[in-house]
């Protein structure tokens, strides 16, 4: 396959290159930019010296039409204008920004504070939560890759909601992310002096992933609810740990909760159900496409504590995007992604 990456200079784009470079079905990778045309890629990123010494190319919709797959790893608000001419023009499109995730234009404008993509194109997009939407992904021409937080949260709570084991009316989610989730553009919040030895909350009750999670709960579990969801920045580079709390329904046991997760994901290679918290942590999935999930019932309060961990740049972005590409092209989901986590 001939693959194009728009937004290769971001962290998500770099991870796409890392995995696609070793993908047996990818013959050529070309990199595109809106502002640095002609720059030699390895001169910007020294770890790619002699691996990707190619120049960045100007974004050209006509030229991109000859590609098999085009990934877009750009800030929100870019692909809403960039991708419409490419839809149906040849390449399969996988968008890692948030521009095609929310089906309602008014919701996108409210939460992203940007002009939405054309409604007709958004309607065609398929939400790329691989383990839950595989059949639709197979035939999709435009995939809206999920956000990093929603990926961690949804994989852990959807089975329990779908099988009516937990109460959706009181769902509280506390999520923490490494600083790479903020991208590679410097800001005050990511400045070393501000971030180091600090643990902070941000976007209190107004994170743009709230409507995405709620939409997916309706889509996959037929649950219409409002969630409490808050995010925190941890002084580490990679990783998300999301802890969800929900009352269990009458008579539900800890074994039922665990059995539900195990049964749901028994044929999904990248989701692992963990029984012991000593084996749970962001460094257990670092650099990999795995999502690890743990659940335990607190019989004293009759609430379930549901924990999931992912690498925000892999399962939360580039890895899931390649997993979706594999599904689109009838390839094994693990192709190019079967790597051991970087434990140390």
Tab-separated table of C-alpha atoms in Angstrom:
chain	number	residue	atom	x	y	z
A	1	UNK	CA	0.000	0.000	0.000
A	2	UNK	CA	0.975	3.586	-0.628
A	3	UNK	CA	0.285	5.645	2.499
A	4	UNK	CA	0.236	9.391	3.041
A	5	UNK	CA	0.449	11.163	6.398
A	6	UNK	CA	-0.734	14.741	6.824
A	7	UNK	CA	0.524	16.174	10.107
A	8	UNK	CA	3.539	13.904	10.399
A	9	UNK	CA	5.459	16.384	12.572
A	10	UNK	CA	3.124	15.923	15.550
A	11	UNK	CA	3.513	13.177	18.128
A	12	UNK	CA	0.666	11.166	16.609
A	13	UNK	CA	2.226	11.456	13.166
A	14	UNK	CA	5.598	10.291	14.461
A	15	UNK	CA	3.983	7.221	15.988
A	16	UNK	CA	2.244	6.470	12.683
A	17	UNK	CA	5.638	6.494	10.989
A	18	UNK	CA	7.169	4.258	13.686
A	19	UNK	CA	4.583	1.521	13.238
A	20	UNK	CA	3.970	1.834	9.497
A	21	UNK	CA	7.712	1.568	8.815
A	22	UNK	CA	7.571	-2.084	9.909
A	23	UNK	CA	4.155	-2.872	8.418
A	24	UNK	CA	4.598	-5.654	5.853
A	25	UNK	CA	1.809	-4.373	3.582
A	26	UNK	CA	3.026	-0.757	3.423
A	27	UNK	CA	5.354	-0.185	0.510
A	28	UNK	CA	5.701	3.592	0.600
A	29	UNK	CA	5.098	6.356	3.164
A	30	UNK	CA	4.939	9.986	2.042
A	31	UNK	CA	4.709	12.929	4.409
A	32	UNK	CA	2.756	16.146	3.862
A	33	UNK	CA	2.784	19.544	5.524
A	34	UNK	CA	0.932	22.843	5.327
A	35	UNK	CA	3.880	25.006	6.353
A	36	UNK	CA	7.281	23.294	5.953
A	37	UNK	CA	7.341	22.132	2.346
A	38	UNK	CA	10.774	20.864	1.260
A	39	UNK	CA	12.190	20.391	4.762
A	40	UNK	CA	14.033	17.075	5.135
A	41	UNK	CA	12.087	15.136	7.733
A	42	UNK	CA	15.081	13.542	9.457
A	43	UNK	CA	16.678	16.973	9.906
A	44	UNK	CA	13.752	17.837	12.179
A	45	UNK	CA	13.690	14.484	13.948
A	46	UNK	CA	17.170	13.051	14.333
A	47	UNK	CA	15.976	9.621	15.441
A	48	UNK	CA	14.777	9.090	11.839
A	49	UNK	CA	18.194	9.807	10.253
A	50	UNK	CA	18.764	7.396	7.324
A	51	UNK	CA	15.251	6.018	7.918
A	52	UNK	CA	13.097	8.891	6.626
A	53	UNK	CA	15.379	11.351	4.843
A	54	UNK	CA	12.544	12.433	2.558
A	55	UNK	CA	11.345	16.019	2.102
A	56	UNK	CA	7.988	17.118	3.418
A	57	UNK	CA	5.543	17.705	0.572
A	58	UNK	CA	2.888	20.331	0.006
A	59	UNK	CA	-0.652	19.100	0.602
A	60	UNK	CA	-2.165	18.447	-2.819
A	61	UNK	CA	-5.642	16.903	-2.994
A	62	UNK	CA	-5.128	15.724	-6.565
A	63	UNK	CA	-1.847	13.962	-5.750
A	64	UNK	CA	-3.317	12.389	-2.610
A	65	UNK	CA	-6.030	10.819	-4.749
A	66	UNK	CA	-3.532	8.186	-5.916
A	67	UNK	CA	-2.829	6.922	-2.389
A	68	UNK	CA	-4.387	3.824	-0.855
A	69	UNK	CA	-4.660	5.292	2.645
A	70	UNK	CA	-4.285	8.834	3.968
A	71	UNK	CA	-3.916	9.514	7.688
A	72	UNK	CA	-4.561	13.018	9.003
A	73	UNK	CA	-3.001	13.817	12.359
A	74	UNK	CA	-3.727	17.527	12.636
A	75	UNK	CA	-5.209	19.890	15.220
A	76	UNK	CA	-9.000	20.062	15.288
A	77	UNK	CA	-10.521	22.434	12.760
A	78	UNK	CA	-8.100	21.556	9.932
A	79	UNK	CA	-9.502	18.393	8.378
A	80	UNK	CA	-13.065	19.726	8.385
A	81	UNK	CA	-11.941	21.803	5.412
A	82	UNK	CA	-9.120	19.604	4.111
A	83	UNK	CA	-10.803	16.221	3.713
A	84	UNK	CA	-14.162	16.833	1.953
A	85	UNK	CA	-12.564	16.955	-1.552
A	86	UNK	CA	-10.851	13.612	-0.857
A	87	UNK	CA	-13.932	11.727	0.340
A	88	UNK	CA	-14.800	9.204	-2.341
A	89	UNK	CA	-11.869	10.336	-4.486
A	90	UNK	CA	-9.756	7.211	-4.037
A	91	UNK	CA	-7.862	6.843	-0.754
A	92	UNK	CA	-9.333	5.485	2.434
A	93	UNK	CA	-9.206	8.286	4.993
A	94	UNK	CA	-8.421	7.941	8.689
A	95	UNK	CA	-8.731	11.176	10.656
A	96	UNK	CA	-7.044	11.390	14.052
A	97	UNK	CA	-8.413	14.857	14.844
A	98	UNK	CA	-11.840	15.405	16.382
A	99	UNK	CA	-13.505	16.918	13.324
A	100	UNK	CA	-15.634	13.922	12.307
A	101	UNK	CA	-16.388	12.257	15.638
A	102	UNK	CA	-19.467	14.191	16.732
A	103	UNK	CA	-22.510	13.636	14.551
A	104	UNK	CA	-24.293	16.842	15.592
A	105	UNK	CA	-22.811	20.057	14.188
A	106	UNK	CA	-24.151	22.149	17.070
A	107	UNK	CA	-22.416	19.875	19.564
A	108	UNK	CA	-19.099	20.191	17.694
A	109	UNK	CA	-19.369	23.990	17.636
A	110	UNK	CA	-20.206	24.098	21.350
A	111	UNK	CA	-17.386	21.848	22.562
A	112	UNK	CA	-14.645	22.548	20.002
A	113	UNK	CA	-15.430	26.230	19.390
A	114	UNK	CA	-14.758	25.756	15.661
A	115	UNK	CA	-16.707	25.608	12.424
A	116	UNK	CA	-17.895	22.038	11.806
A	117	UNK	CA	-17.256	19.873	8.760
A	118	UNK	CA	-20.068	19.545	6.186
A	119	UNK	CA	-22.936	17.531	7.671
A	120	UNK	CA	-23.110	15.220	4.666
A	121	UNK	CA	-19.460	14.198	5.156
A	122	UNK	CA	-19.813	13.787	8.920
A	123	UNK	CA	-22.811	11.535	8.297
A	124	UNK	CA	-20.604	9.273	6.144
A	125	UNK	CA	-17.840	8.998	8.732
A	126	UNK	CA	-17.522	5.841	10.820
A	127	UNK	CA	-16.451	5.996	14.456
A	128	UNK	CA	-13.264	3.942	14.668
A	129	UNK	CA	-13.498	2.234	18.054
A	130	UNK	CA	-12.139	-0.957	16.525
A	131	UNK	CA	-13.303	-3.543	19.045
A	132	UNK	CA	-16.864	-2.216	18.933
A	133	UNK	CA	-17.396	-1.106	15.341
A	134	UNK	CA	-15.435	-3.564	13.210
A	135	UNK	CA	-18.178	-4.353	10.693
A	136	UNK	CA	-18.784	-0.698	9.822
A	137	UNK	CA	-15.058	0.036	9.722
A	138	UNK	CA	-14.554	-2.660	7.070
A	139	UNK	CA	-16.519	-0.691	4.481
A	140	UNK	CA	-15.724	2.850	5.657
A	141	UNK	CA	-14.193	5.409	3.323
A	142	UNK	CA	-13.718	7.918	6.184
A	143	UNK	CA	-12.907	6.829	9.725
A	144	UNK	CA	-13.137	9.192	12.675
A	145	UNK	CA	-10.460	7.796	14.970
A	146	UNK	CA	-11.581	8.090	18.616
A	147	UNK	CA	-9.939	10.429	21.078
A	148	UNK	CA	-7.423	9.070	23.563
A	149	UNK	CA	-9.543	9.527	26.688
A	150	UNK	CA	-12.711	8.094	25.074
A	151	UNK	CA	-10.770	5.032	23.915
A	152	UNK	CA	-9.612	4.241	27.463
A	153	UNK	CA	-12.993	4.985	29.021
A	154	UNK	CA	-15.251	3.301	26.477
A	155	UNK	CA	-13.340	0.040	26.227
A	156	UNK	CA	-13.645	-0.368	29.994
A	157	UNK	CA	-17.278	0.587	30.644
A	158	UNK	CA	-19.148	-0.331	27.453
A	159	UNK	CA	-19.369	-4.083	28.181
A	160	UNK	CA	-20.738	-3.451	31.679
A	161	UNK	CA	-23.308	-0.948	30.419
A	162	UNK	CA	-24.346	-3.058	27.433
A	163	UNK	CA	-25.013	-6.059	29.677
A	164	UNK	CA	-26.824	-3.897	32.243
A	165	UNK	CA	-24.469	-4.620	35.125
A	166	UNK	CA	-23.827	-1.010	36.184
A	167	UNK	CA	-26.133	1.987	36.589
A	168	UNK	CA	-25.555	4.617	33.868
A	169	UNK	CA	-27.407	7.256	35.881
A	170	UNK	CA	-24.439	7.875	38.172
A	171	UNK	CA	-21.273	7.536	36.145
A	172	UNK	CA	-18.190	9.416	37.348
A	173	UNK	CA	-14.933	9.227	35.394
A	174	UNK	CA	-11.587	10.496	36.649
A	175	UNK	CA	-8.851	10.414	33.987
A	176	UNK	CA	-5.155	11.259	34.026
A	177	UNK	CA	-2.802	11.749	31.090
A	178	UNK	CA	0.852	12.278	30.353
A	179	UNK	CA	1.848	15.599	28.819
A	180	UNK	CA	2.259	14.287	25.252
A	181	UNK	CA	-1.538	14.386	25.027
A	182	UNK	CA	-1.252	18.166	24.790
A	183	UNK	CA	0.754	17.921	21.543
A	184	UNK	CA	4.200	19.265	20.734
A	185	UNK	CA	3.370	22.980	20.582
A	186	UNK	CA	4.841	24.660	23.690
A	187	UNK	CA	2.414	26.211	26.160
A	188	UNK	CA	2.422	27.377	29.760
A	189	UNK	CA	0.765	24.180	30.994
A	190	UNK	CA	3.425	22.003	29.325
A	191	UNK	CA	6.388	24.170	30.323
A	192	UNK	CA	8.804	22.053	32.408
A	193	UNK	CA	8.776	24.476	35.319
A	194	UNK	CA	4.974	24.411	35.417
A	195	UNK	CA	4.550	20.678	34.863
A	196	UNK	CA	7.411	19.094	36.815
A	197	UNK	CA	6.567	18.015	40.377
A	198	UNK	CA	2.984	19.105	39.708
A	199	UNK	CA	-0.345	17.321	39.304
A	200	UNK	CA	-3.165	19.451	37.930
A	201	UNK	CA	-6.750	19.306	36.750
A	202	UNK	CA	-7.811	21.052	33.546
A	203	UNK	CA	-10.964	21.762	31.510
A	204	UNK	CA	-13.129	21.070	34.540
A	205	UNK	CA	-16.515	19.729	33.356
A	206	UNK	CA	-15.896	21.082	29.856
A	207	UNK	CA	-13.526	18.670	28.113
A	208	UNK	CA	-14.411	18.164	24.441
A	209	UNK	CA	-14.334	14.388	24.887
A	210	UNK	CA	-17.461	14.460	27.084
A	211	UNK	CA	-19.969	14.507	24.188
A	212	UNK	CA	-17.901	11.915	22.309
A	213	UNK	CA	-18.119	9.471	25.215
A	214	UNK	CA	-21.840	10.111	25.705
A	215	UNK	CA	-22.522	9.662	21.976
A	216	UNK	CA	-20.665	6.328	21.951
A	217	UNK	CA	-22.556	5.080	25.020
A	218	UNK	CA	-25.772	5.577	23.072
A	219	UNK	CA	-24.329	4.118	19.876
A	220	UNK	CA	-22.909	0.899	21.309
A	221	UNK	CA	-24.756	0.298	24.605
A	222	UNK	CA	-28.091	2.006	23.912
A	223	UNK	CA	-27.572	4.181	26.978
A	224	UNK	CA	-28.644	7.824	27.035
A	225	UNK	CA	-26.973	9.495	29.997
A	226	UNK	CA	-24.862	12.444	31.120
A	227	UNK	CA	-21.479	11.698	32.635
A	228	UNK	CA	-19.214	13.476	35.073
A	229	UNK	CA	-15.802	13.433	33.394
A	230	UNK	CA	-12.674	15.277	34.451
A	231	UNK	CA	-9.080	15.171	33.298
A	232	UNK	CA	-5.737	15.677	34.999
A	233	UNK	CA	-2.211	16.261	33.766
A	234	UNK	CA	0.507	14.036	35.243
A	235	UNK	CA	4.243	14.901	34.967
A	236	UNK	CA	5.084	11.996	32.665
A	237	UNK	CA	5.355	11.779	28.892
A	238	UNK	CA	3.004	8.958	27.882
A	239	UNK	CA	0.002	7.142	29.207
A	240	UNK	CA	-3.602	7.468	30.319
A	241	UNK	CA	-5.168	5.941	33.402
A	242	UNK	CA	-8.953	6.319	33.573
A	243	UNK	CA	-10.904	5.340	36.682
A	244	UNK	CA	-14.696	5.101	36.412
A	245	UNK	CA	-17.147	4.704	39.276
A	246	UNK	CA	-20.711	3.414	38.965
A	247	UNK	CA	-23.262	1.666	41.201
A	248	UNK	CA	-23.902	-1.942	40.223
A	249	UNK	CA	-27.439	-3.102	39.624
A	250	UNK	CA	-29.198	-5.348	42.137
A	251	UNK	CA	-27.555	-8.704	42.702
A	252	UNK	CA	-24.516	-8.108	40.481
A	253	UNK	CA	-21.340	-9.768	41.755
A	254	UNK	CA	-17.652	-9.072	41.249
A	255	UNK	CA	-17.374	-12.314	39.268
A	256	UNK	CA	-20.100	-11.180	36.876
A	257	UNK	CA	-18.271	-7.915	36.226
A	258	UNK	CA	-14.997	-9.677	35.452
A	259	UNK	CA	-16.623	-12.449	33.435
A	260	UNK	CA	-18.395	-9.845	31.314
A	261	UNK	CA	-15.120	-8.142	30.401
A	262	UNK	CA	-13.339	-11.434	29.744
A	263	UNK	CA	-16.136	-12.745	27.517
A	264	UNK	CA	-16.443	-9.452	25.597
A	265	UNK	CA	-12.766	-9.248	24.729
A	266	UNK	CA	-11.746	-12.904	24.477
A	267	UNK	CA	-11.231	-12.596	20.707
A	268	UNK	CA	-9.728	-9.093	20.740
A	269	UNK	CA	-5.911	-9.250	20.867
A	270	UNK	CA	-5.255	-5.754	22.195
A	271	UNK	CA	-7.526	-5.744	25.252
A	272	UNK	CA	-6.306	-7.519	28.382
A	273	UNK	CA	-8.419	-8.009	31.520
A	274	UNK	CA	-6.187	-7.730	34.596
A	275	UNK	CA	-6.979	-9.470	37.898
A	276	UNK	CA	-4.305	-7.897	40.098
A	277	UNK	CA	-3.559	-4.177	40.332
A	278	UNK	CA	0.138	-4.924	40.812
A	279	UNK	CA	0.129	-5.769	37.089
A	280	UNK	CA	-1.763	-2.605	36.141
A	281	UNK	CA	-0.082	0.676	35.199
A	282	UNK	CA	0.774	2.932	32.305
A	283	UNK	CA	4.249	1.435	31.954
A	284	UNK	CA	2.635	-1.965	31.322
A	285	UNK	CA	1.263	-0.663	28.004
A	286	UNK	CA	3.821	2.046	27.131
A	287	UNK	CA	4.697	2.163	23.434
A	288	UNK	CA	2.119	-0.507	22.584
A	289	UNK	CA	-1.442	-0.832	21.293
A	290	UNK	CA	-2.718	-2.640	24.394
A	291	UNK	CA	-5.533	-1.529	26.666
A	292	UNK	CA	-5.479	-3.136	30.126
A	293	UNK	CA	-8.686	-3.158	32.189
A	294	UNK	CA	-9.370	-3.931	35.854
A	295	UNK	CA	-12.718	-3.986	37.669
A	296	UNK	CA	-13.600	-4.567	41.298
A	297	UNK	CA	-16.881	-4.357	43.182
A	298	UNK	CA	-16.847	-2.502	46.499
A	299	UNK	CA	-19.499	-4.491	48.364
A	300	UNK	CA	-19.607	-1.889	51.140
A	301	UNK	CA	-20.821	0.875	48.803
A	302	UNK	CA	-22.237	-1.369	46.054
A	303	UNK	CA	-20.153	0.522	43.491
A	304	UNK	CA	-17.826	-0.789	40.805
A	305	UNK	CA	-14.387	0.717	40.318
A	306	UNK	CA	-13.327	0.279	36.693
A	307	UNK	CA	-9.758	1.130	35.679
A	308	UNK	CA	-8.191	1.174	32.221
A	309	UNK	CA	-4.737	2.130	30.978
A	310	UNK	CA	-3.495	2.864	27.463
A	311	UNK	CA	-0.629	4.639	25.749
A	312	UNK	CA	-2.356	7.818	24.589
A	313	UNK	CA	-0.191	8.074	21.451
A	314	UNK	CA	-0.681	4.437	20.382
A	315	UNK	CA	-4.002	2.828	21.348
A	316	UNK	CA	-5.262	6.367	21.904
A	317	UNK	CA	-4.159	7.574	18.467
A	318	UNK	CA	-1.745	6.083	15.906
A	319	UNK	CA	-2.009	2.427	16.920
A	320	UNK	CA	-5.779	2.358	16.799
A	321	UNK	CA	-5.663	4.204	13.462
A	322	UNK	CA	-3.432	1.470	11.987
A	323	UNK	CA	-5.631	-1.193	13.572
A	324	UNK	CA	-8.532	0.409	11.691
A	325	UNK	CA	-6.507	0.489	8.474
A	326	UNK	CA	-5.898	-3.239	8.871
A	327	UNK	CA	-9.618	-3.880	9.303
A	328	UNK	CA	-10.453	-1.734	6.258
A	329	UNK	CA	-8.076	-3.782	4.144
A	330	UNK	CA	-9.043	-7.227	5.474
A	331	UNK	CA	-5.674	-7.700	7.190
A	332	UNK	CA	-4.966	-9.152	10.646
A	333	UNK	CA	-5.605	-6.457	13.248
A	334	UNK	CA	-2.198	-7.064	14.811
A	335	UNK	CA	-0.231	-6.530	11.593
A	336	UNK	CA	2.490	-3.938	12.228
A	337	UNK	CA	1.315	-3.490	15.828
A	338	UNK	CA	2.441	-6.692	17.515
A	339	UNK	CA	5.081	-5.130	19.763
A	340	UNK	CA	5.936	-5.712	23.416
A	341	UNK	CA	5.312	-2.706	25.716
A	342	UNK	CA	8.339	-0.667	26.829
A	343	UNK	CA	8.144	-1.644	30.496
A	344	UNK	CA	11.299	0.253	31.502
